[in-house]
PDB file of C-alpha atoms in Angstrom:
ATOM      1  CA  PHE N   1     204.836 143.981 200.507  1.00  0.00           C
ATOM      2  CA  LEU N   2     207.550 146.555 199.784  1.00  0.00           C
ATOM      3  CA  LYS N   3     209.333 144.135 197.441  1.00  0.00           C
ATOM      4  CA  ASN N   4     206.108 143.696 195.467  1.00  0.00           C
ATOM      5  CA  LEU N   5     205.441 147.439 195.489  1.00  0.00           C
ATOM      6  CA  LYS N   6     208.943 148.062 194.131  1.00  0.00           C
ATOM      7  CA  SER N   7     208.274 145.601 191.288  1.00  0.00           C
ATOM      8  CA  VAL N   8     205.006 147.345 190.460  1.00  0.00           C
ATOM      9  CA  PHE N   9     206.662 150.778 190.467  1.00  0.00           C
ATOM     10  CA  GLU N  10     209.405 149.421 188.164  1.00  0.00           C
ATOM     11  CA  LEU N  11     206.739 148.155 185.755  1.00  0.00           C
ATOM     12  CA  TYR N  12     204.891 151.478 185.833  1.00  0.00           C
ATOM     13  CA  GLU N  13     208.084 153.445 185.211  1.00  0.00           C
ATOM     14  CA  GLN N  14     208.827 151.151 182.264  1.00  0.00           C
ATOM     15  CA  LYS N  15     205.330 151.850 180.893  1.00  0.00           C
ATOM     16  CA  ARG N  16     205.947 155.581 181.348  1.00  0.00           C
ATOM     17  CA  ASN N  17     209.193 155.296 179.384  1.00  0.00           C
ATOM     18  CA  GLU N  18     207.258 153.505 176.629  1.00  0.00           C
ATOM     19  CA  GLY N  19     204.747 156.367 176.582  1.00  0.00           C
ATOM     20  CA  LYS N  20     201.846 154.120 177.620  1.00  0.00           C
ATOM     21  CA  ILE N  21     201.027 155.936 180.880  1.00  0.00           C
ATOM     22  CA  LYS N  22     201.888 159.345 182.290  1.00  0.00           C
ATOM     23  CA  PHE N  23     201.331 158.823 186.012  1.00  0.00           C
ATOM     24  CA  TYR N  24     200.328 156.158 188.512  1.00  0.00           C
ATOM     25  CA  GLY N  25     199.191 155.881 192.095  1.00  0.00           C
ATOM     26  CA  MET N  26     197.901 153.654 194.846  1.00  0.00           C
ATOM     27  CA  ALA N  27     194.341 152.929 195.921  1.00  0.00           C
ATOM     28  CA  THR N  28     194.512 152.129 199.628  1.00  0.00           C
ATOM     29  CA  TRP N  29     192.312 151.469 202.622  1.00  0.00           C
ATOM     30  CA  GLU N  30     194.307 151.371 205.873  1.00  0.00           C
ATOM     31  CA  CYS N  31     198.027 151.807 205.218  1.00  0.00           C
ATOM     32  CA  PHE N  32     198.135 155.616 205.238  1.00  0.00           C
ATOM     33  CA  ARG N  33     195.579 156.039 208.055  1.00  0.00           C
ATOM     34  CA  VAL N  34     196.863 153.698 210.771  1.00  0.00           C
ATOM     35  CA  PRO N  35     199.567 154.405 213.399  1.00  0.00           C
ATOM     36  CA  PRO N  36     203.188 153.570 212.547  1.00  0.00           C
ATOM     37  CA  ASP N  37     203.198 150.570 214.918  1.00  0.00           C
ATOM     38  CA  ASN N  38     200.367 148.913 212.951  1.00  0.00           C
ATOM     39  CA  PRO N  39     201.584 146.131 210.604  1.00  0.00           C
ATOM     40  CA  GLN N  40     199.475 147.686 207.806  1.00  0.00           C
ATOM     41  CA  TYR N  41     201.234 151.089 208.089  1.00  0.00           C
ATOM     42  CA  LEU N  42     203.045 152.604 205.116  1.00  0.00           C
ATOM     43  CA  SER N  43     205.119 155.773 205.113  1.00  0.00           C
ATOM     44  CA  LEU N  44     204.233 158.053 202.213  1.00  0.00           C
ATOM     45  CA  GLU N  45     207.685 159.634 202.343  1.00  0.00           C
ATOM     46  CA  ASP N  46     209.332 156.196 202.031  1.00  0.00           C
ATOM     47  CA  THR N  47     206.978 155.339 199.162  1.00  0.00           C
ATOM     48  CA  VAL N  48     207.841 158.561 197.320  1.00  0.00           C
ATOM     49  CA  ASN N  49     211.550 157.920 197.934  1.00  0.00           C
ATOM     50  CA  MET N  50     211.143 154.434 196.442  1.00  0.00           C
ATOM     51  CA  ALA N  51     209.522 155.982 193.364  1.00  0.00           C
ATOM     52  CA  LYS N  52     212.421 158.463 193.097  1.00  0.00           C
ATOM     53  CA  LYS N  53     215.004 155.660 193.285  1.00  0.00           C
ATOM     54  CA  ILE N  54     213.238 153.856 190.450  1.00  0.00           C
ATOM     55  CA  GLY N  55     212.080 156.723 188.239  1.00  0.00           C
ATOM     56  CA  GLY N  56     214.247 159.637 189.314  1.00  0.00           C
ATOM     57  CA  GLU N  57     213.047 163.027 190.511  1.00  0.00           C
ATOM     58  CA  ASP N  58     210.506 163.075 187.666  1.00  0.00           C
ATOM     59  CA  HIS N  59     208.938 159.750 188.723  1.00  0.00           C
ATOM     60  CA  GLY N  60     205.312 159.050 187.856  1.00  0.00           C
ATOM     61  CA  PHE N  61     203.982 158.222 191.341  1.00  0.00           C
ATOM     62  CA  ARG N  62     201.609 161.152 191.730  1.00  0.00           C
ATOM     63  CA  PHE N  63     198.368 159.999 193.369  1.00  0.00           C
ATOM     64  CA  ILE N  64     196.894 158.093 196.278  1.00  0.00           C
ATOM     65  CA  GLN N  65     193.318 157.182 197.078  1.00  0.00           C
ATOM     66  CA  LEU N  66     192.115 156.572 200.617  1.00  0.00           C
ATOM     67  CA  PRO N  67     188.875 156.550 202.621  1.00  0.00           C
ATOM     68  CA  TYR N  68     188.003 159.947 204.027  1.00  0.00           C
ATOM     69  CA  ASN N  69     184.783 161.521 205.222  1.00  0.00           C
ATOM     70  CA  MET N  70     183.357 163.038 208.400  1.00  0.00           C
ATOM     71  CA  ASN N  71     183.462 159.621 210.054  1.00  0.00           C
ATOM     72  CA  TYR N  72     186.747 158.323 208.596  1.00  0.00           C
ATOM     73  CA  ASP N  73     188.674 161.468 209.503  1.00  0.00           C
ATOM     74  CA  GLN N  74     192.097 159.925 210.194  1.00  0.00           C
ATOM     75  CA  ALA N  75     193.525 161.291 206.932  1.00  0.00           C
ATOM     76  CA  LEU N  76     193.021 164.788 208.322  1.00  0.00           C
ATOM     77  CA  LEU N  77     193.414 164.354 212.075  1.00  0.00           C
ATOM     78  CA  ALA N  78     195.873 161.485 212.668  1.00  0.00           C
ATOM     79  CA  LYS N  79     199.439 162.792 212.647  1.00  0.00           C
ATOM     80  CA  ASN N  80     200.863 159.404 211.712  1.00  0.00           C
ATOM     81  CA  GLN N  81     203.246 160.316 208.885  1.00  0.00           C
ATOM     82  CA  LEU N  82     206.831 161.270 209.684  1.00  0.00           C
ATOM     83  CA  LEU N  83     208.282 163.910 207.343  1.00  0.00           C
ATOM     84  CA  GLY N  84     211.846 164.508 208.401  1.00  0.00           C
ATOM     85  CA  THR N  85     211.375 164.922 212.156  1.00  0.00           C
ATOM     86  CA  GLU N  86     207.792 166.212 212.054  1.00  0.00           C
ATOM     87  CA  ASN N  87     204.641 164.130 212.510  1.00  0.00           C
ATOM     88  CA  VAL N  88     201.915 165.234 210.097  1.00  0.00           C
ATOM     89  CA  SER N  89     198.646 163.854 208.728  1.00  0.00           C
ATOM     90  CA  ILE N  90     198.607 161.926 205.458  1.00  0.00           C
ATOM     91  CA  LEU N  91     196.846 164.881 203.796  1.00  0.00           C
ATOM     92  CA  GLU N  92     199.622 167.236 204.930  1.00  0.00           C
ATOM     93  CA  ALA N  93     202.332 164.741 203.921  1.00  0.00           C
ATOM     94  CA  ALA N  94     200.785 164.300 200.477  1.00  0.00           C
ATOM     95  CA  LEU N  95     200.525 168.054 199.986  1.00  0.00           C
ATOM     96  CA  ARG N  96     204.182 168.588 200.924  1.00  0.00           C
ATOM     97  CA  LEU N  97     205.394 165.653 198.821  1.00  0.00           C
ATOM     98  CA  GLY N  98     203.424 166.662 195.722  1.00  0.00           C
ATOM     99  CA  ILE N  99     201.074 163.680 195.815  1.00  0.00           C
ATOM    100  CA  GLY N 100     197.452 164.259 194.822  1.00  0.00           C
ATOM    101  CA  VAL N 101     194.778 162.689 197.020  1.00  0.00           C
ATOM    102  CA  PHE N 102     191.499 161.243 195.814  1.00  0.00           C
ATOM    103  CA  THR N 103     189.119 160.041 198.502  1.00  0.00           C
ATOM    104  CA  SER N 104     186.721 157.113 198.607  1.00  0.00           C
ATOM    105  CA  VAL N 105     183.514 156.446 200.563  1.00  0.00           C
ATOM    106  CA  PRO N 106     182.326 160.073 200.847  1.00  0.00           C
ATOM    107  CA  PHE N 107     178.866 158.865 201.914  1.00  0.00           C
ATOM    108  CA  MET N 108     179.895 155.563 203.603  1.00  0.00           C
ATOM    109  CA  GLN N 109     177.590 153.612 201.285  1.00  0.00           C
ATOM    110  CA  GLY N 110     174.785 156.047 202.139  1.00  0.00           C
ATOM    111  CA  ARG N 111     175.038 155.708 205.929  1.00  0.00           C
ATOM    112  CA  LEU N 112     176.222 159.307 206.342  1.00  0.00           C
ATOM    113  CA  LEU N 113     173.144 160.580 204.505  1.00  0.00           C
ATOM    114  CA  ALA N 114     170.677 159.455 207.183  1.00  0.00           C
ATOM    115  CA  PRO N 115     169.166 162.314 209.224  1.00  0.00           C
ATOM    116  CA  GLY N 116     171.415 163.427 212.074  1.00  0.00           C
ATOM    117  CA  ASN N 117     174.565 161.630 210.906  1.00  0.00           C
ATOM    118  CA  ILE N 118     176.267 164.730 209.501  1.00  0.00           C
ATOM    119  CA  PRO N 119     176.248 167.998 211.451  1.00  0.00           C
ATOM    120  CA  GLU N 120     174.363 170.859 209.841  1.00  0.00           C
ATOM    121  CA  PHE N 121     176.379 173.608 208.182  1.00  0.00           C
ATOM    122  CA  ASN N 122     175.874 176.198 205.466  1.00  0.00           C
ATOM    123  CA  GLY N 123     172.243 175.151 204.958  1.00  0.00           C
ATOM    124  CA  LEU N 124     173.287 172.222 202.756  1.00  0.00           C
ATOM    125  CA  LYS N 125     171.529 168.864 202.482  1.00  0.00           C
ATOM    126  CA  PRO N 126     173.462 165.817 203.780  1.00  0.00           C
ATOM    127  CA  SER N 127     175.028 164.736 200.478  1.00  0.00           C
ATOM    128  CA  MET N 128     176.238 168.273 199.787  1.00  0.00           C
ATOM    129  CA  ARG N 129     177.653 168.600 203.324  1.00  0.00           C
ATOM    130  CA  ALA N 130     179.548 165.327 202.889  1.00  0.00           C
ATOM    131  CA  LEU N 131     181.034 166.414 199.564  1.00  0.00           C
ATOM    132  CA  GLN N 132     181.708 169.985 200.708  1.00  0.00           C
ATOM    133  CA  PHE N 133     183.644 168.778 203.761  1.00  0.00           C
ATOM    134  CA  ILE N 134     185.865 166.535 201.651  1.00  0.00           C
ATOM    135  CA  ARG N 135     186.451 168.910 198.742  1.00  0.00           C
ATOM    136  CA  SER N 136     187.305 171.745 201.141  1.00  0.00           C
ATOM    137  CA  SER N 137     189.985 169.677 202.900  1.00  0.00           C
ATOM    138  CA  PRO N 138     193.507 170.907 202.106  1.00  0.00           C
ATOM    139  CA  GLY N 139     195.321 168.451 199.860  1.00  0.00           C
ATOM    140  CA  VAL N 140     192.255 166.650 198.483  1.00  0.00           C
ATOM    141  CA  LEU N 141     191.837 166.706 194.701  1.00  0.00           C
ATOM    142  CA  ALA N 142     188.354 165.180 194.669  1.00  0.00           C
ATOM    143  CA  PRO N 143     186.063 162.690 196.378  1.00  0.00           C
ATOM    144  CA  LEU N 144     185.185 159.621 194.311  1.00  0.00           C
ATOM    145  CA  ALA N 145     181.527 158.805 194.817  1.00  0.00           C
ATOM    146  CA  GLY N 146     179.736 155.718 193.597  1.00  0.00           C
ATOM    147  CA  GLN N 147     176.661 156.753 191.638  1.00  0.00           C
ATOM    148  CA  LYS N 148     174.034 154.165 190.805  1.00  0.00           C
ATOM    149  CA  SER N 149     171.549 156.418 189.045  1.00  0.00           C
ATOM    150  CA  THR N 150     171.418 159.529 186.894  1.00  0.00           C
ATOM    151  CA  GLU N 151     169.647 161.234 189.813  1.00  0.00           C
ATOM    152  CA  HIS N 152     172.704 160.608 192.013  1.00  0.00           C
ATOM    153  CA  VAL N 153     174.991 162.032 189.334  1.00  0.00           C
ATOM    154  CA  SER N 154     172.842 165.157 188.986  1.00  0.00           C
ATOM    155  CA  GLU N 155     172.577 165.615 192.750  1.00  0.00           C
ATOM    156  CA  ASN N 156     176.320 165.181 193.283  1.00  0.00           C
ATOM    157  CA  LEU N 157     177.113 167.682 190.527  1.00  0.00           C
ATOM    158  CA  GLU N 158     175.110 170.328 192.407  1.00  0.00           C
ATOM    159  CA  ILE N 159     178.151 170.832 194.646  1.00  0.00           C
ATOM    160  CA  MET N 160     179.901 172.506 191.712  1.00  0.00           C
ATOM    161  CA  LYS N 161     177.506 175.450 192.025  1.00  0.00           C
ATOM    162  CA  ILE N 162     179.070 176.514 195.324  1.00  0.00           C
ATOM    163  CA  PRO N 163     182.745 177.204 196.033  1.00  0.00           C
ATOM    164  CA  PRO N 164     184.743 175.080 198.475  1.00  0.00           C
ATOM    165  CA  MET N 165     184.957 176.507 201.989  1.00  0.00           C
ATOM    166  CA  SER N 166     187.784 178.889 202.772  1.00  0.00           C
ATOM    167  CA  GLU N 167     190.588 177.431 204.857  1.00  0.00           C
ATOM    168  CA  ASN N 168     189.449 179.447 207.896  1.00  0.00           C
ATOM    169  CA  ASP N 169     185.834 178.269 207.545  1.00  0.00           C
ATOM    170  CA  PHE N 170     186.993 174.687 207.072  1.00  0.00           C
ATOM    171  CA  LEU N 171     189.235 174.798 210.152  1.00  0.00           C
ATOM    172  CA  ALA N 172     186.396 176.331 212.193  1.00  0.00           C
ATOM    173  CA  LEU N 173     184.113 173.486 211.084  1.00  0.00           C
ATOM    174  CA  VAL N 174     186.726 170.859 211.997  1.00  0.00           C
ATOM    175  CA  LYS N 175     187.159 172.474 215.416  1.00  0.00           C
ATOM    176  CA  LYS N 176     183.378 172.396 215.928  1.00  0.00           C
ATOM    177  CA  LEU N 177     183.186 168.747 214.846  1.00  0.00           C
ATOM    178  CA  THR N 178     186.059 167.612 217.076  1.00  0.00           C
ATOM    179  CA  SER N 179     185.259 169.536 220.260  1.00  0.00           C
TER     180      SER N 179
END
């Protein structure tokens, strides 16, 4: 896998040098969320170091995408990434390494929107709670939500009318959800 990834990064850096792309990233499912002893595991620090070896300090590897929501919370809670000698979550590792994080499956194909599946907070309806949780997470640039109708687009844009939670409010919510 790493040999193939290196080849892809080399191609992307070549395309950057040609002026065809500015940045690139990886859309993932498990590799950044599983424990280090899992065969699917990938170290973000090692991946960034590979990009630096190929493209220098100004490499174009700038983004990752991974599943994250109130049910798939490993990106926030699992301290599976080793940075130096410290174990941190993938969100913390990405933040420290300058990698932007986009998230997938904010609603788990609608399953999180059913009554009772997402804890109540801030008087928001389920879709807004799901988006607010993700967008308030440190290190997340944005959730990527599939939208099959103009109604879904309009509803999901409603979140822009309220600010993300403060770090203290977010941490209090996480504590409530995990205790």
